Coordinates of C-alpha atoms in Angstrom, one line a residue:
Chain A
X1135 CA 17.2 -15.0 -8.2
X1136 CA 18.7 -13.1 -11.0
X1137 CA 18.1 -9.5 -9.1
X1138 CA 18.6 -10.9 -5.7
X1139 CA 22.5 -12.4 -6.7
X1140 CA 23.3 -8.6 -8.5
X1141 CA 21.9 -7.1 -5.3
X1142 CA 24.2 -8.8 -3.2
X1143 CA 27.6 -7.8 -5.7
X1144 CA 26.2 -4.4 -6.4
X1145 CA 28.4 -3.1 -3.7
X1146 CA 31.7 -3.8 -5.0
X1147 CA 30.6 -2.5 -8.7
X1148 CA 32.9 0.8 -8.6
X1149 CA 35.2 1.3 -5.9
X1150 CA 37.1 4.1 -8.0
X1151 CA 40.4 2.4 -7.3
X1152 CA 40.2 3.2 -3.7
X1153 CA 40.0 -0.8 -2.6
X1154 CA 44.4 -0.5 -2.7
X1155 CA 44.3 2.6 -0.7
X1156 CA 42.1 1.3 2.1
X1157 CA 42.9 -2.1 3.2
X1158 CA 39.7 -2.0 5.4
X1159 CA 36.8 -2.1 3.1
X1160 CA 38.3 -6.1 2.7
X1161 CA 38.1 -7.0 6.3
X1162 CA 35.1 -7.6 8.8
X1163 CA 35.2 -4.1 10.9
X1164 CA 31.9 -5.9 12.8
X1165 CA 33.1 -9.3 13.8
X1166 CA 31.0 -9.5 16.6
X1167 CA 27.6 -8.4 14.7
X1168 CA 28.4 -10.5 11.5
X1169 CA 28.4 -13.5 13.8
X1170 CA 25.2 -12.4 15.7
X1171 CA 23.6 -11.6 12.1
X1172 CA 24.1 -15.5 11.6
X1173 CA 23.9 -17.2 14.5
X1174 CA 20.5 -16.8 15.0
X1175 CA 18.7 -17.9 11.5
X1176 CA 21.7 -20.9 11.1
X1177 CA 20.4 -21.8 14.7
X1178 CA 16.6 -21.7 14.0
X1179 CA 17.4 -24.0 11.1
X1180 CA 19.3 -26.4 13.2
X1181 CA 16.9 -26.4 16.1
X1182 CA 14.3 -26.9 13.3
X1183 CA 16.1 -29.8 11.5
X1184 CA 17.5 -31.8 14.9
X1185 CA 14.8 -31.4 17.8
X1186 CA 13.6 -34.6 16.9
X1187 CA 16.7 -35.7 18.2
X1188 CA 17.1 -34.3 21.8
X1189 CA 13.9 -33.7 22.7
X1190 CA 10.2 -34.9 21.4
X1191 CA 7.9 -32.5 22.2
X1192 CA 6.0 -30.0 19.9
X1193 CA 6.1 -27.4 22.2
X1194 CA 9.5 -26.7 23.3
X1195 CA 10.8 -27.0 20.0
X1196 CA 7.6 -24.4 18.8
X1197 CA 9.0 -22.3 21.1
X1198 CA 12.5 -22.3 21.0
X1199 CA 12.2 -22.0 17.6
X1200 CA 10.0 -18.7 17.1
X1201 CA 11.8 -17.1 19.8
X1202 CA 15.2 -17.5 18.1
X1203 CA 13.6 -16.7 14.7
X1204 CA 11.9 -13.2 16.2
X1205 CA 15.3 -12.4 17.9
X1206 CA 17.3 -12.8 14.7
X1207 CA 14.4 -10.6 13.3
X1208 CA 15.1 -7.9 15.5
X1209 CA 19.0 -8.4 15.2
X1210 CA 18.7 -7.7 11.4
X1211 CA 16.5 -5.6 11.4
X1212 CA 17.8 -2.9 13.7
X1213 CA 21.2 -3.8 14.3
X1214 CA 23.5 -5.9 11.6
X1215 CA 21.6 -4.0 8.6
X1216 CA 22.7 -0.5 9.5
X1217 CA 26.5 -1.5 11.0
X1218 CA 27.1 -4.0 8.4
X1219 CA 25.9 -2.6 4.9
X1220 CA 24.2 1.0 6.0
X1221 CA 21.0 0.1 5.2
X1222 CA 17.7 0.5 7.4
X1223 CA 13.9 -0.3 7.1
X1224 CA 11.0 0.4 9.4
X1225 CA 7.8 1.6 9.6
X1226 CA 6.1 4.6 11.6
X1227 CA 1.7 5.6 11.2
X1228 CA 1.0 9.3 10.8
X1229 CA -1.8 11.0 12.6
X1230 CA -4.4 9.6 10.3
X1231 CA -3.2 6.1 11.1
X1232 CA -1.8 5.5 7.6
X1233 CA 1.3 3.8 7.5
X1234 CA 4.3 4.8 6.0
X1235 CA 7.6 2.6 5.0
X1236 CA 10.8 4.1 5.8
X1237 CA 14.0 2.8 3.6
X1238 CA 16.9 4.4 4.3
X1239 CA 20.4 4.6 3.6
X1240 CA 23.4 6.0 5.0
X1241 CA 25.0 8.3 2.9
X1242 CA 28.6 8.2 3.8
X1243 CA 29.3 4.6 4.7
X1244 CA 32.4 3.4 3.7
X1245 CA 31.0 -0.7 3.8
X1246 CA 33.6 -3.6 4.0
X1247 CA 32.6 -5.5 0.9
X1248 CA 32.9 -8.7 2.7
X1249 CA 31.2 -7.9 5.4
X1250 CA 28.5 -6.5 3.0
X1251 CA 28.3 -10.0 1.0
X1252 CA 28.2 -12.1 4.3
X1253 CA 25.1 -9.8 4.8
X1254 CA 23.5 -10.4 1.7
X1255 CA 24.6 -14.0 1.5
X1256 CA 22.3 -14.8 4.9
X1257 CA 19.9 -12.5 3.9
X1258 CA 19.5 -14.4 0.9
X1259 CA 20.1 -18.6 1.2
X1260 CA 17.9 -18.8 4.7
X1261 CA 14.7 -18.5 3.4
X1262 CA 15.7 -20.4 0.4
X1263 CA 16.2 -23.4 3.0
X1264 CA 13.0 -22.5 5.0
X1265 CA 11.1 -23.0 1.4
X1266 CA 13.0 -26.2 0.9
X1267 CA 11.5 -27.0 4.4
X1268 CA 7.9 -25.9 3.9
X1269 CA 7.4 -28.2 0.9
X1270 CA 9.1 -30.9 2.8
X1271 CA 6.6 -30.5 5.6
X1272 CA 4.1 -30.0 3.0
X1273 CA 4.7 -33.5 1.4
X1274 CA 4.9 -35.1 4.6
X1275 CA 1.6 -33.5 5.5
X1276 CA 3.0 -32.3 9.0
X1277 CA 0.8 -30.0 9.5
X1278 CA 2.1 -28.6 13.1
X1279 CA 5.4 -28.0 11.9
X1280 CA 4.0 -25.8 9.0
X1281 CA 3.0 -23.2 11.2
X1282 CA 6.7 -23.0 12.2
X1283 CA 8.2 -23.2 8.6
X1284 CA 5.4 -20.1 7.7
X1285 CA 6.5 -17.8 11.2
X1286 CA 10.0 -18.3 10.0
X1287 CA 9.3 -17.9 6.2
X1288 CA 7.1 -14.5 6.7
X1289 CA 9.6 -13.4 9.3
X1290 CA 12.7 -14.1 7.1
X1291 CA 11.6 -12.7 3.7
X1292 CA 10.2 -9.4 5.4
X1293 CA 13.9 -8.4 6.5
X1294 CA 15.1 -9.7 2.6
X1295 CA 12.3 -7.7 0.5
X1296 CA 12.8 -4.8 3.6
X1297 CA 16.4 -4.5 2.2
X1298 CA 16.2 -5.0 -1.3
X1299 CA 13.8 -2.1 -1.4
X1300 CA 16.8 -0.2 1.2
X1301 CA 19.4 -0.6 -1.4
X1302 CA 17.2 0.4 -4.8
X1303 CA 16.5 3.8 -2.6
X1304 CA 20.1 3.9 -1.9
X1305 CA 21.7 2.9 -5.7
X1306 CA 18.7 6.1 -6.4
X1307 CA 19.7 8.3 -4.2
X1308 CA 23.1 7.5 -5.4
X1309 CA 22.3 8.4 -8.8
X1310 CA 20.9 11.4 -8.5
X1311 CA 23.6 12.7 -6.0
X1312 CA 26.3 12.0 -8.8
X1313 CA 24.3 13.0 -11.4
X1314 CA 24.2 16.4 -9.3
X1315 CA 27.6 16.8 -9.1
X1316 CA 28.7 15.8 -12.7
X1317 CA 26.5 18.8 -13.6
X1318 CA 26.3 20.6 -16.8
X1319 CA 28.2 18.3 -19.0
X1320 CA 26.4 15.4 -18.0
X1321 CA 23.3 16.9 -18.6
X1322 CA 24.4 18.6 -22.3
X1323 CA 24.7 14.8 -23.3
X1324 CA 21.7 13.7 -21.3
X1325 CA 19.4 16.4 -23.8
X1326 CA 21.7 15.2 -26.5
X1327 CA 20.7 11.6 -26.4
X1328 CA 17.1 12.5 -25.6
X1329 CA 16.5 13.8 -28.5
X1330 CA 18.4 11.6 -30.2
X1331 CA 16.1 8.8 -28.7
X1332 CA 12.9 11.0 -29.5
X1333 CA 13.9 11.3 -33.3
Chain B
X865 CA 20.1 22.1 -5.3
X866 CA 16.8 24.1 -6.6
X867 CA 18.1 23.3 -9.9
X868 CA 17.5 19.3 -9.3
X869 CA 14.3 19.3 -10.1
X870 CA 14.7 20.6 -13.9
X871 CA 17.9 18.2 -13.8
X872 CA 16.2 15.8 -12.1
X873 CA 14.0 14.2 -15.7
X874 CA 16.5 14.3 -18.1
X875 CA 19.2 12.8 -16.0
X876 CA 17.3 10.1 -14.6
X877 CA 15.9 9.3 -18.2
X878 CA 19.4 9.0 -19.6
X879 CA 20.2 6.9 -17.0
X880 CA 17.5 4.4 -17.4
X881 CA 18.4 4.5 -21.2
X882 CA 22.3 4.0 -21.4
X883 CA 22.3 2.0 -17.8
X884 CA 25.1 4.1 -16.3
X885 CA 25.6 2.9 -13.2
X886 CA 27.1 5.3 -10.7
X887 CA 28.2 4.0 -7.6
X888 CA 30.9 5.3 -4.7
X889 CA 31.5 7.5 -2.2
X890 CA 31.4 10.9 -3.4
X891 CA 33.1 13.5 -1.0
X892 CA 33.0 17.5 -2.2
X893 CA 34.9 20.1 -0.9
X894 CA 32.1 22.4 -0.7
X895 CA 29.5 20.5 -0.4
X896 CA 27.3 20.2 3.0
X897 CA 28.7 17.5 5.4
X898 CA 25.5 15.0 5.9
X899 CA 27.2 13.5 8.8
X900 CA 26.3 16.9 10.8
X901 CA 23.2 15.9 11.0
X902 CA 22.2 13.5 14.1
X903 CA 21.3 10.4 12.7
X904 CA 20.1 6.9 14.6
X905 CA 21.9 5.3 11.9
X906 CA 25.4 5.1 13.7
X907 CA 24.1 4.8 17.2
X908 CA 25.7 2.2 19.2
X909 CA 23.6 -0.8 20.0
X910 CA 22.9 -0.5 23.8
X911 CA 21.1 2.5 22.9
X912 CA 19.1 0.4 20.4
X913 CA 18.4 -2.3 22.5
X914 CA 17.6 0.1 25.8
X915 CA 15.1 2.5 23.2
X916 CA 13.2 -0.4 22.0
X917 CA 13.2 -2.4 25.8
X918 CA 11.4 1.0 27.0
X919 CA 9.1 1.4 24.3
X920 CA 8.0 -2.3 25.3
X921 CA 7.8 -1.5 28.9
X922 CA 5.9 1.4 28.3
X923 CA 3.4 -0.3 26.4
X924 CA 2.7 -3.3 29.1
X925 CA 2.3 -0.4 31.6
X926 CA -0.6 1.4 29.4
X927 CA -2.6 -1.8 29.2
X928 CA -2.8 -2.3 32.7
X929 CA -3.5 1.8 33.4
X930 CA -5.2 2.8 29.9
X931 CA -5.7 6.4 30.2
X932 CA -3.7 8.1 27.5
X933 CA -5.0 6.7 23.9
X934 CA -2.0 7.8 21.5
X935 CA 1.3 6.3 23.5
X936 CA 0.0 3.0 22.4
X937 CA -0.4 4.1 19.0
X938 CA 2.5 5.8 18.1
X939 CA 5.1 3.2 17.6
X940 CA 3.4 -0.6 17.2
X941 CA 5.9 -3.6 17.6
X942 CA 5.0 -7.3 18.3
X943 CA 7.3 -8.0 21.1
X944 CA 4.7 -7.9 23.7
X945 CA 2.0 -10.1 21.7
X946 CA 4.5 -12.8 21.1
X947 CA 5.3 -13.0 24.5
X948 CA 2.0 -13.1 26.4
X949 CA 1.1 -15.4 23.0
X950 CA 3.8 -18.1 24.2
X951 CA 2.7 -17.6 27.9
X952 CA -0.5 -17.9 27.5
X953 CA -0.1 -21.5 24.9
X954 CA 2.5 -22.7 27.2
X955 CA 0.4 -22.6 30.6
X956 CA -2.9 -23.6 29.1
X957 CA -0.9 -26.3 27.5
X958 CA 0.3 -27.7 30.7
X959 CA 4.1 -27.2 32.0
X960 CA 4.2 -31.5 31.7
X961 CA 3.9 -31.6 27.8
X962 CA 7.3 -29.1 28.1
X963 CA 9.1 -31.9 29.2
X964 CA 7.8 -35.2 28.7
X965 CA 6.3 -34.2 25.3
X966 CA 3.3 -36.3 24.6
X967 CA 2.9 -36.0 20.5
X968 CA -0.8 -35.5 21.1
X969 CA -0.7 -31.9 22.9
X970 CA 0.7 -30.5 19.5
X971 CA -2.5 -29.2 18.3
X972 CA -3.8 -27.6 21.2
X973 CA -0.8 -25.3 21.4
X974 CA -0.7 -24.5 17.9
X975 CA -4.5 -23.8 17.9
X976 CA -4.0 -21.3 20.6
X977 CA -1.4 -19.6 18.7
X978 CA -3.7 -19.4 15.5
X979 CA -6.7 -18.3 17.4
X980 CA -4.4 -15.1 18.7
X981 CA -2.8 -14.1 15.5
X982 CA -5.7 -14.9 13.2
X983 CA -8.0 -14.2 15.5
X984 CA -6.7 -10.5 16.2
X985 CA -5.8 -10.3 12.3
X986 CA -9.7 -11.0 11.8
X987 CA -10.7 -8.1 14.1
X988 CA -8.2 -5.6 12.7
X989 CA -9.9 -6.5 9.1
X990 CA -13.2 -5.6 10.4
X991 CA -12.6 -2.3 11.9
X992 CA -10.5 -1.5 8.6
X993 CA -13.3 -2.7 6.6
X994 CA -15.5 -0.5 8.3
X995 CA -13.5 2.3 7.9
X996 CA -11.8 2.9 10.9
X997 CA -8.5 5.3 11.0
X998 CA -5.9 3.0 12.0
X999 CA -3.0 0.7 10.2
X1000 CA -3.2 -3.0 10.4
X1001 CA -0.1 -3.5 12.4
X1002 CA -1.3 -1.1 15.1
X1003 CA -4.2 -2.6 15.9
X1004 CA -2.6 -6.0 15.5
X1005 CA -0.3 -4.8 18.3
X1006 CA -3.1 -3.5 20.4
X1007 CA -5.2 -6.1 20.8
X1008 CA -1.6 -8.5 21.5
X1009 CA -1.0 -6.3 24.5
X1010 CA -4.1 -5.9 25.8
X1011 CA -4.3 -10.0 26.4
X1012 CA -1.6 -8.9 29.5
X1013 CA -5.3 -8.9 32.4
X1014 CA -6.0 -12.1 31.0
X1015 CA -2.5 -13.6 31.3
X1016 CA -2.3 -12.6 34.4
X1017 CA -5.0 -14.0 35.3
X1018 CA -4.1 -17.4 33.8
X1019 CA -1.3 -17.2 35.9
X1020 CA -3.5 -16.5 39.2
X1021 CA -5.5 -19.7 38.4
X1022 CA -3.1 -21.5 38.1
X1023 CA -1.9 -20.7 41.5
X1024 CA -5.7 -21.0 42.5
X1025 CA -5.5 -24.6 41.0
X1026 CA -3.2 -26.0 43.3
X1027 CA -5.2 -26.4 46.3
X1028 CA -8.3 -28.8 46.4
X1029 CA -11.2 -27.5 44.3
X1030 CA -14.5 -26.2 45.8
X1031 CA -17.1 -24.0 44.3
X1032 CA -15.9 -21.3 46.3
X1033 CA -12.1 -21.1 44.6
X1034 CA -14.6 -22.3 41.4
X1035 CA -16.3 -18.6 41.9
X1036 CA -13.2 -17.1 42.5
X1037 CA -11.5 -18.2 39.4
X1038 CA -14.8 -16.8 37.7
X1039 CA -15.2 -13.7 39.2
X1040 CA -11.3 -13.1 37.9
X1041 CA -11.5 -14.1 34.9
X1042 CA -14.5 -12.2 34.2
X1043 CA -12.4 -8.8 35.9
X1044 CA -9.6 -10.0 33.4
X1045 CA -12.0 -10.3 30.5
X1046 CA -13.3 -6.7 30.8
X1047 CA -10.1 -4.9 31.5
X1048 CA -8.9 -6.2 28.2
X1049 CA -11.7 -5.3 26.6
X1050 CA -12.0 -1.8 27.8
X1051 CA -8.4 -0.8 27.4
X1052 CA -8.6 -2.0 24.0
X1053 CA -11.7 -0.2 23.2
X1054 CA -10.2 2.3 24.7
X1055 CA -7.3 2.7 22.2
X1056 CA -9.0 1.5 19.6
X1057 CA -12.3 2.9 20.1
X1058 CA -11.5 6.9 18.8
X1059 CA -10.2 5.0 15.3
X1060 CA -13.5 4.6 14.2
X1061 CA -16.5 6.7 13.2
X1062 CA -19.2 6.9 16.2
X1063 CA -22.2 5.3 14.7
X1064 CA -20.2 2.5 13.8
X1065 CA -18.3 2.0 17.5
X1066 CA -20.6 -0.5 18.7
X1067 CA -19.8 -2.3 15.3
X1068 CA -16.1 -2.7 15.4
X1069 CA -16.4 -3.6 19.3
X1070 CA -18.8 -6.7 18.9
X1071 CA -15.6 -8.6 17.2
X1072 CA -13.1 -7.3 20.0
X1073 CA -15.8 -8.6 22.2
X1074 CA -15.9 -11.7 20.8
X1075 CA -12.2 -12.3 20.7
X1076 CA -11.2 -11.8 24.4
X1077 CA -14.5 -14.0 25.0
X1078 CA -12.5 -16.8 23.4
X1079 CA -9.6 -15.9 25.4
X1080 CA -11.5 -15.9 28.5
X1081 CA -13.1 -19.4 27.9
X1082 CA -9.7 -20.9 27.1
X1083 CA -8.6 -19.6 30.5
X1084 CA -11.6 -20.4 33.0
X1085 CA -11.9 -23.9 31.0
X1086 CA -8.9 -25.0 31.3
X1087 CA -8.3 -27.0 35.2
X1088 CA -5.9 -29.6 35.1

């Protein structure tokens, strides 16, 4: 939890004093995809949590349930992760049919740091609730409703680990870019201190 | 930037020493503008949403006329299993449990859900254990859309159901079925098949075989 909490403040870490200048980076420039970026997990959740109340049969709720959960997969996935925070994952196979992971970053993106922690902050608590929910259903040995709890858990943390993995490439990238720039100086101390460890 | 790579060790190893963390947006007079490049990262969402509808559409259209093997290939998603997956529980489960809900048609639909994903998870292990060329998703994502002959036949059962039964509409059902269930399996082989080695084809197609024979059963059983 530790790494997942400074993943989700890492944004706002340096702002080199440019958060007065630009009144944006503290507002929602997405509305519209911050609210499709939740409405679709919160919903699963509720569907998952109430069906018992409006209607009592396995299979509506089954399905209901995984369609929402595989459209907020999408939604995140493609959408609300590159306009909200910049970040992207996917995957493409070469011509020898291995796989390959792509995690990438905008370079440029000037991200609205509430926007960005809305993004994490979903990212984040909904599969907490879905493990909540699968030990529930565990204990109360329904079985059925498992299955639905594991769809939504494996489709869930695949977008979370997806972007965790997006934002170490892009904090890397980061790095090395400034480390770039700051040039020689930078790098006289970096062979001073290296040494200075190796002695 | 042909320097980075001697800057690259020394830099990065400070770094991870001191724990300087560097973060911001870093604009350069001089330095190349990366927005000049054209990058899918800033394109609207229609376009998003229109790409990935086509690449869908395209996919439903090369199981039903399985000609060219690499289309299906290139670019896997599981849009089109989890569709025909739903379908194909939902009408085998009977459109009356939908509504009136009866607690003990649970496991039926769940089982065919399981015997889909596990079952085409189970086949994609084999042809990788056996060496084939060919990453898990992709073949997951094959053998999801080629269940499309079978759903549709489903579907024309189910039409065939509604008038009385003889064991003429009996041998219709069959005979479609049994169309259905080789369609699937030959435009699956057909993607799949040039993944793996030759002497081992016959191999990695007994399983696919076997798994659209399940299919098949579960369709021409079920007559409610």
């Amino acid at each position: 939890m530790a790494m997942m909490s400074d993943d989700a403040t890492e944004d706002v870490a340096l702002t080199f004093g440019e958060d007065d200048l630009d009144p944006k980076r503290r507002r929602l420039r997405h509305p519209v995809t911050v609210v499709f970026h939740l409405t679709f997990r919160i919903l699963a959740i509720v569907v998952y949590l109430l069906c018992g109340w409006f209607s009592n049969s396995f299979v509506t709720s089954f399905v209901v349930i995984v369609v929402l959960l595989s459209i907020d997969f999408w939604t995140v996935k493609n959408i609300s992760g590159r306009l909200l925070v910049g970040l992207r994952w996917w995957n493409y196979v070469d011509e020898d049919g291995e796989s390959h992971w792509v995690f990438e970053s905008h370079k440029n993106k000037n991200v609205s740091a509430l926007e960005s922690r809305v993004f994490w902050l979903g990212l984040v608590i909904t599969p907490i609730i879905w493990i909540f929910l699968l030990i529930t259903s565990l204990i109360s040995l329904k079985f059925q409703w498992m299955i639905i709890v594991i769809v939504a858990l494996s489709l869930n943390s695949a977008n979370l680990f997806g972007y965790i993995k997006c934002k170490k490439d892009a904090s890397k990238k980061l790095k090395s870019m400034a480390g770039n720039f700051l040039g020689q100086q930078l790098l006289k101390q970096a062979m001073a201190s290296t040494e200075e460890n190796q002695q | 930037m042909a320097e980075s790579g001697e800057q690259e060790s020394p830099l990065m190893s400070v770094n991870s020493s001191a724990e300087i963390d560097i973060e911001g947006d870093i604009t350069v007079p001089g330095a190349p503008d990366s927005d000049d490049e054209p990058s899918t990262l800033d394109e609207p969402v229609s376009e998003t949403l229109k790409r990935d509808a086509k690449a869908v559409g395209k996919k439903f259209f090369h199981v039903l006329w399985p000609r060219e093997t690499k289309t299906l290939l290139r670019e896997w998603d599981l849009w089109g299993p989890l569709v025909l997956c739903i379908f194909l529980a939902v009408m085998l489960q009977g459109s009356h449990s939908l509504i009136s809900g009866e607690a003990a048609g649970g496991p039926e639909f769940a089982e065919v859900f399981v015997i889909v994903w596990i079952g085409s998870s189970l086949v994609t292990l084999n042809s990788k254990l056996l060496g084939g060329t060919l990453s898990f998703f992709q073949s997951v994502c094959v053998l999801g859309y080629c269940v499309l002959p079978l759903d549709m036949a489903l579907l024309i059962c189910q039409l065939i159901l509604l008038a009385s039964q003889t064991t003429l509409l009996f041998a219709i059902r069959f005979a479609i079925v049994i169309l259905a269930f080789a369609w699937s399996t030959f435009a699956s082989v057909k993607f799949l098949g040039d993944s793996q080695p030759s002497h081992r084809k016959a191999l990695a197609v007994y399983p696919i075989f076997l798994f659209y024979f399940v299919i098949s059963w579960l369709v021409i059983s079920h007559s409610s």
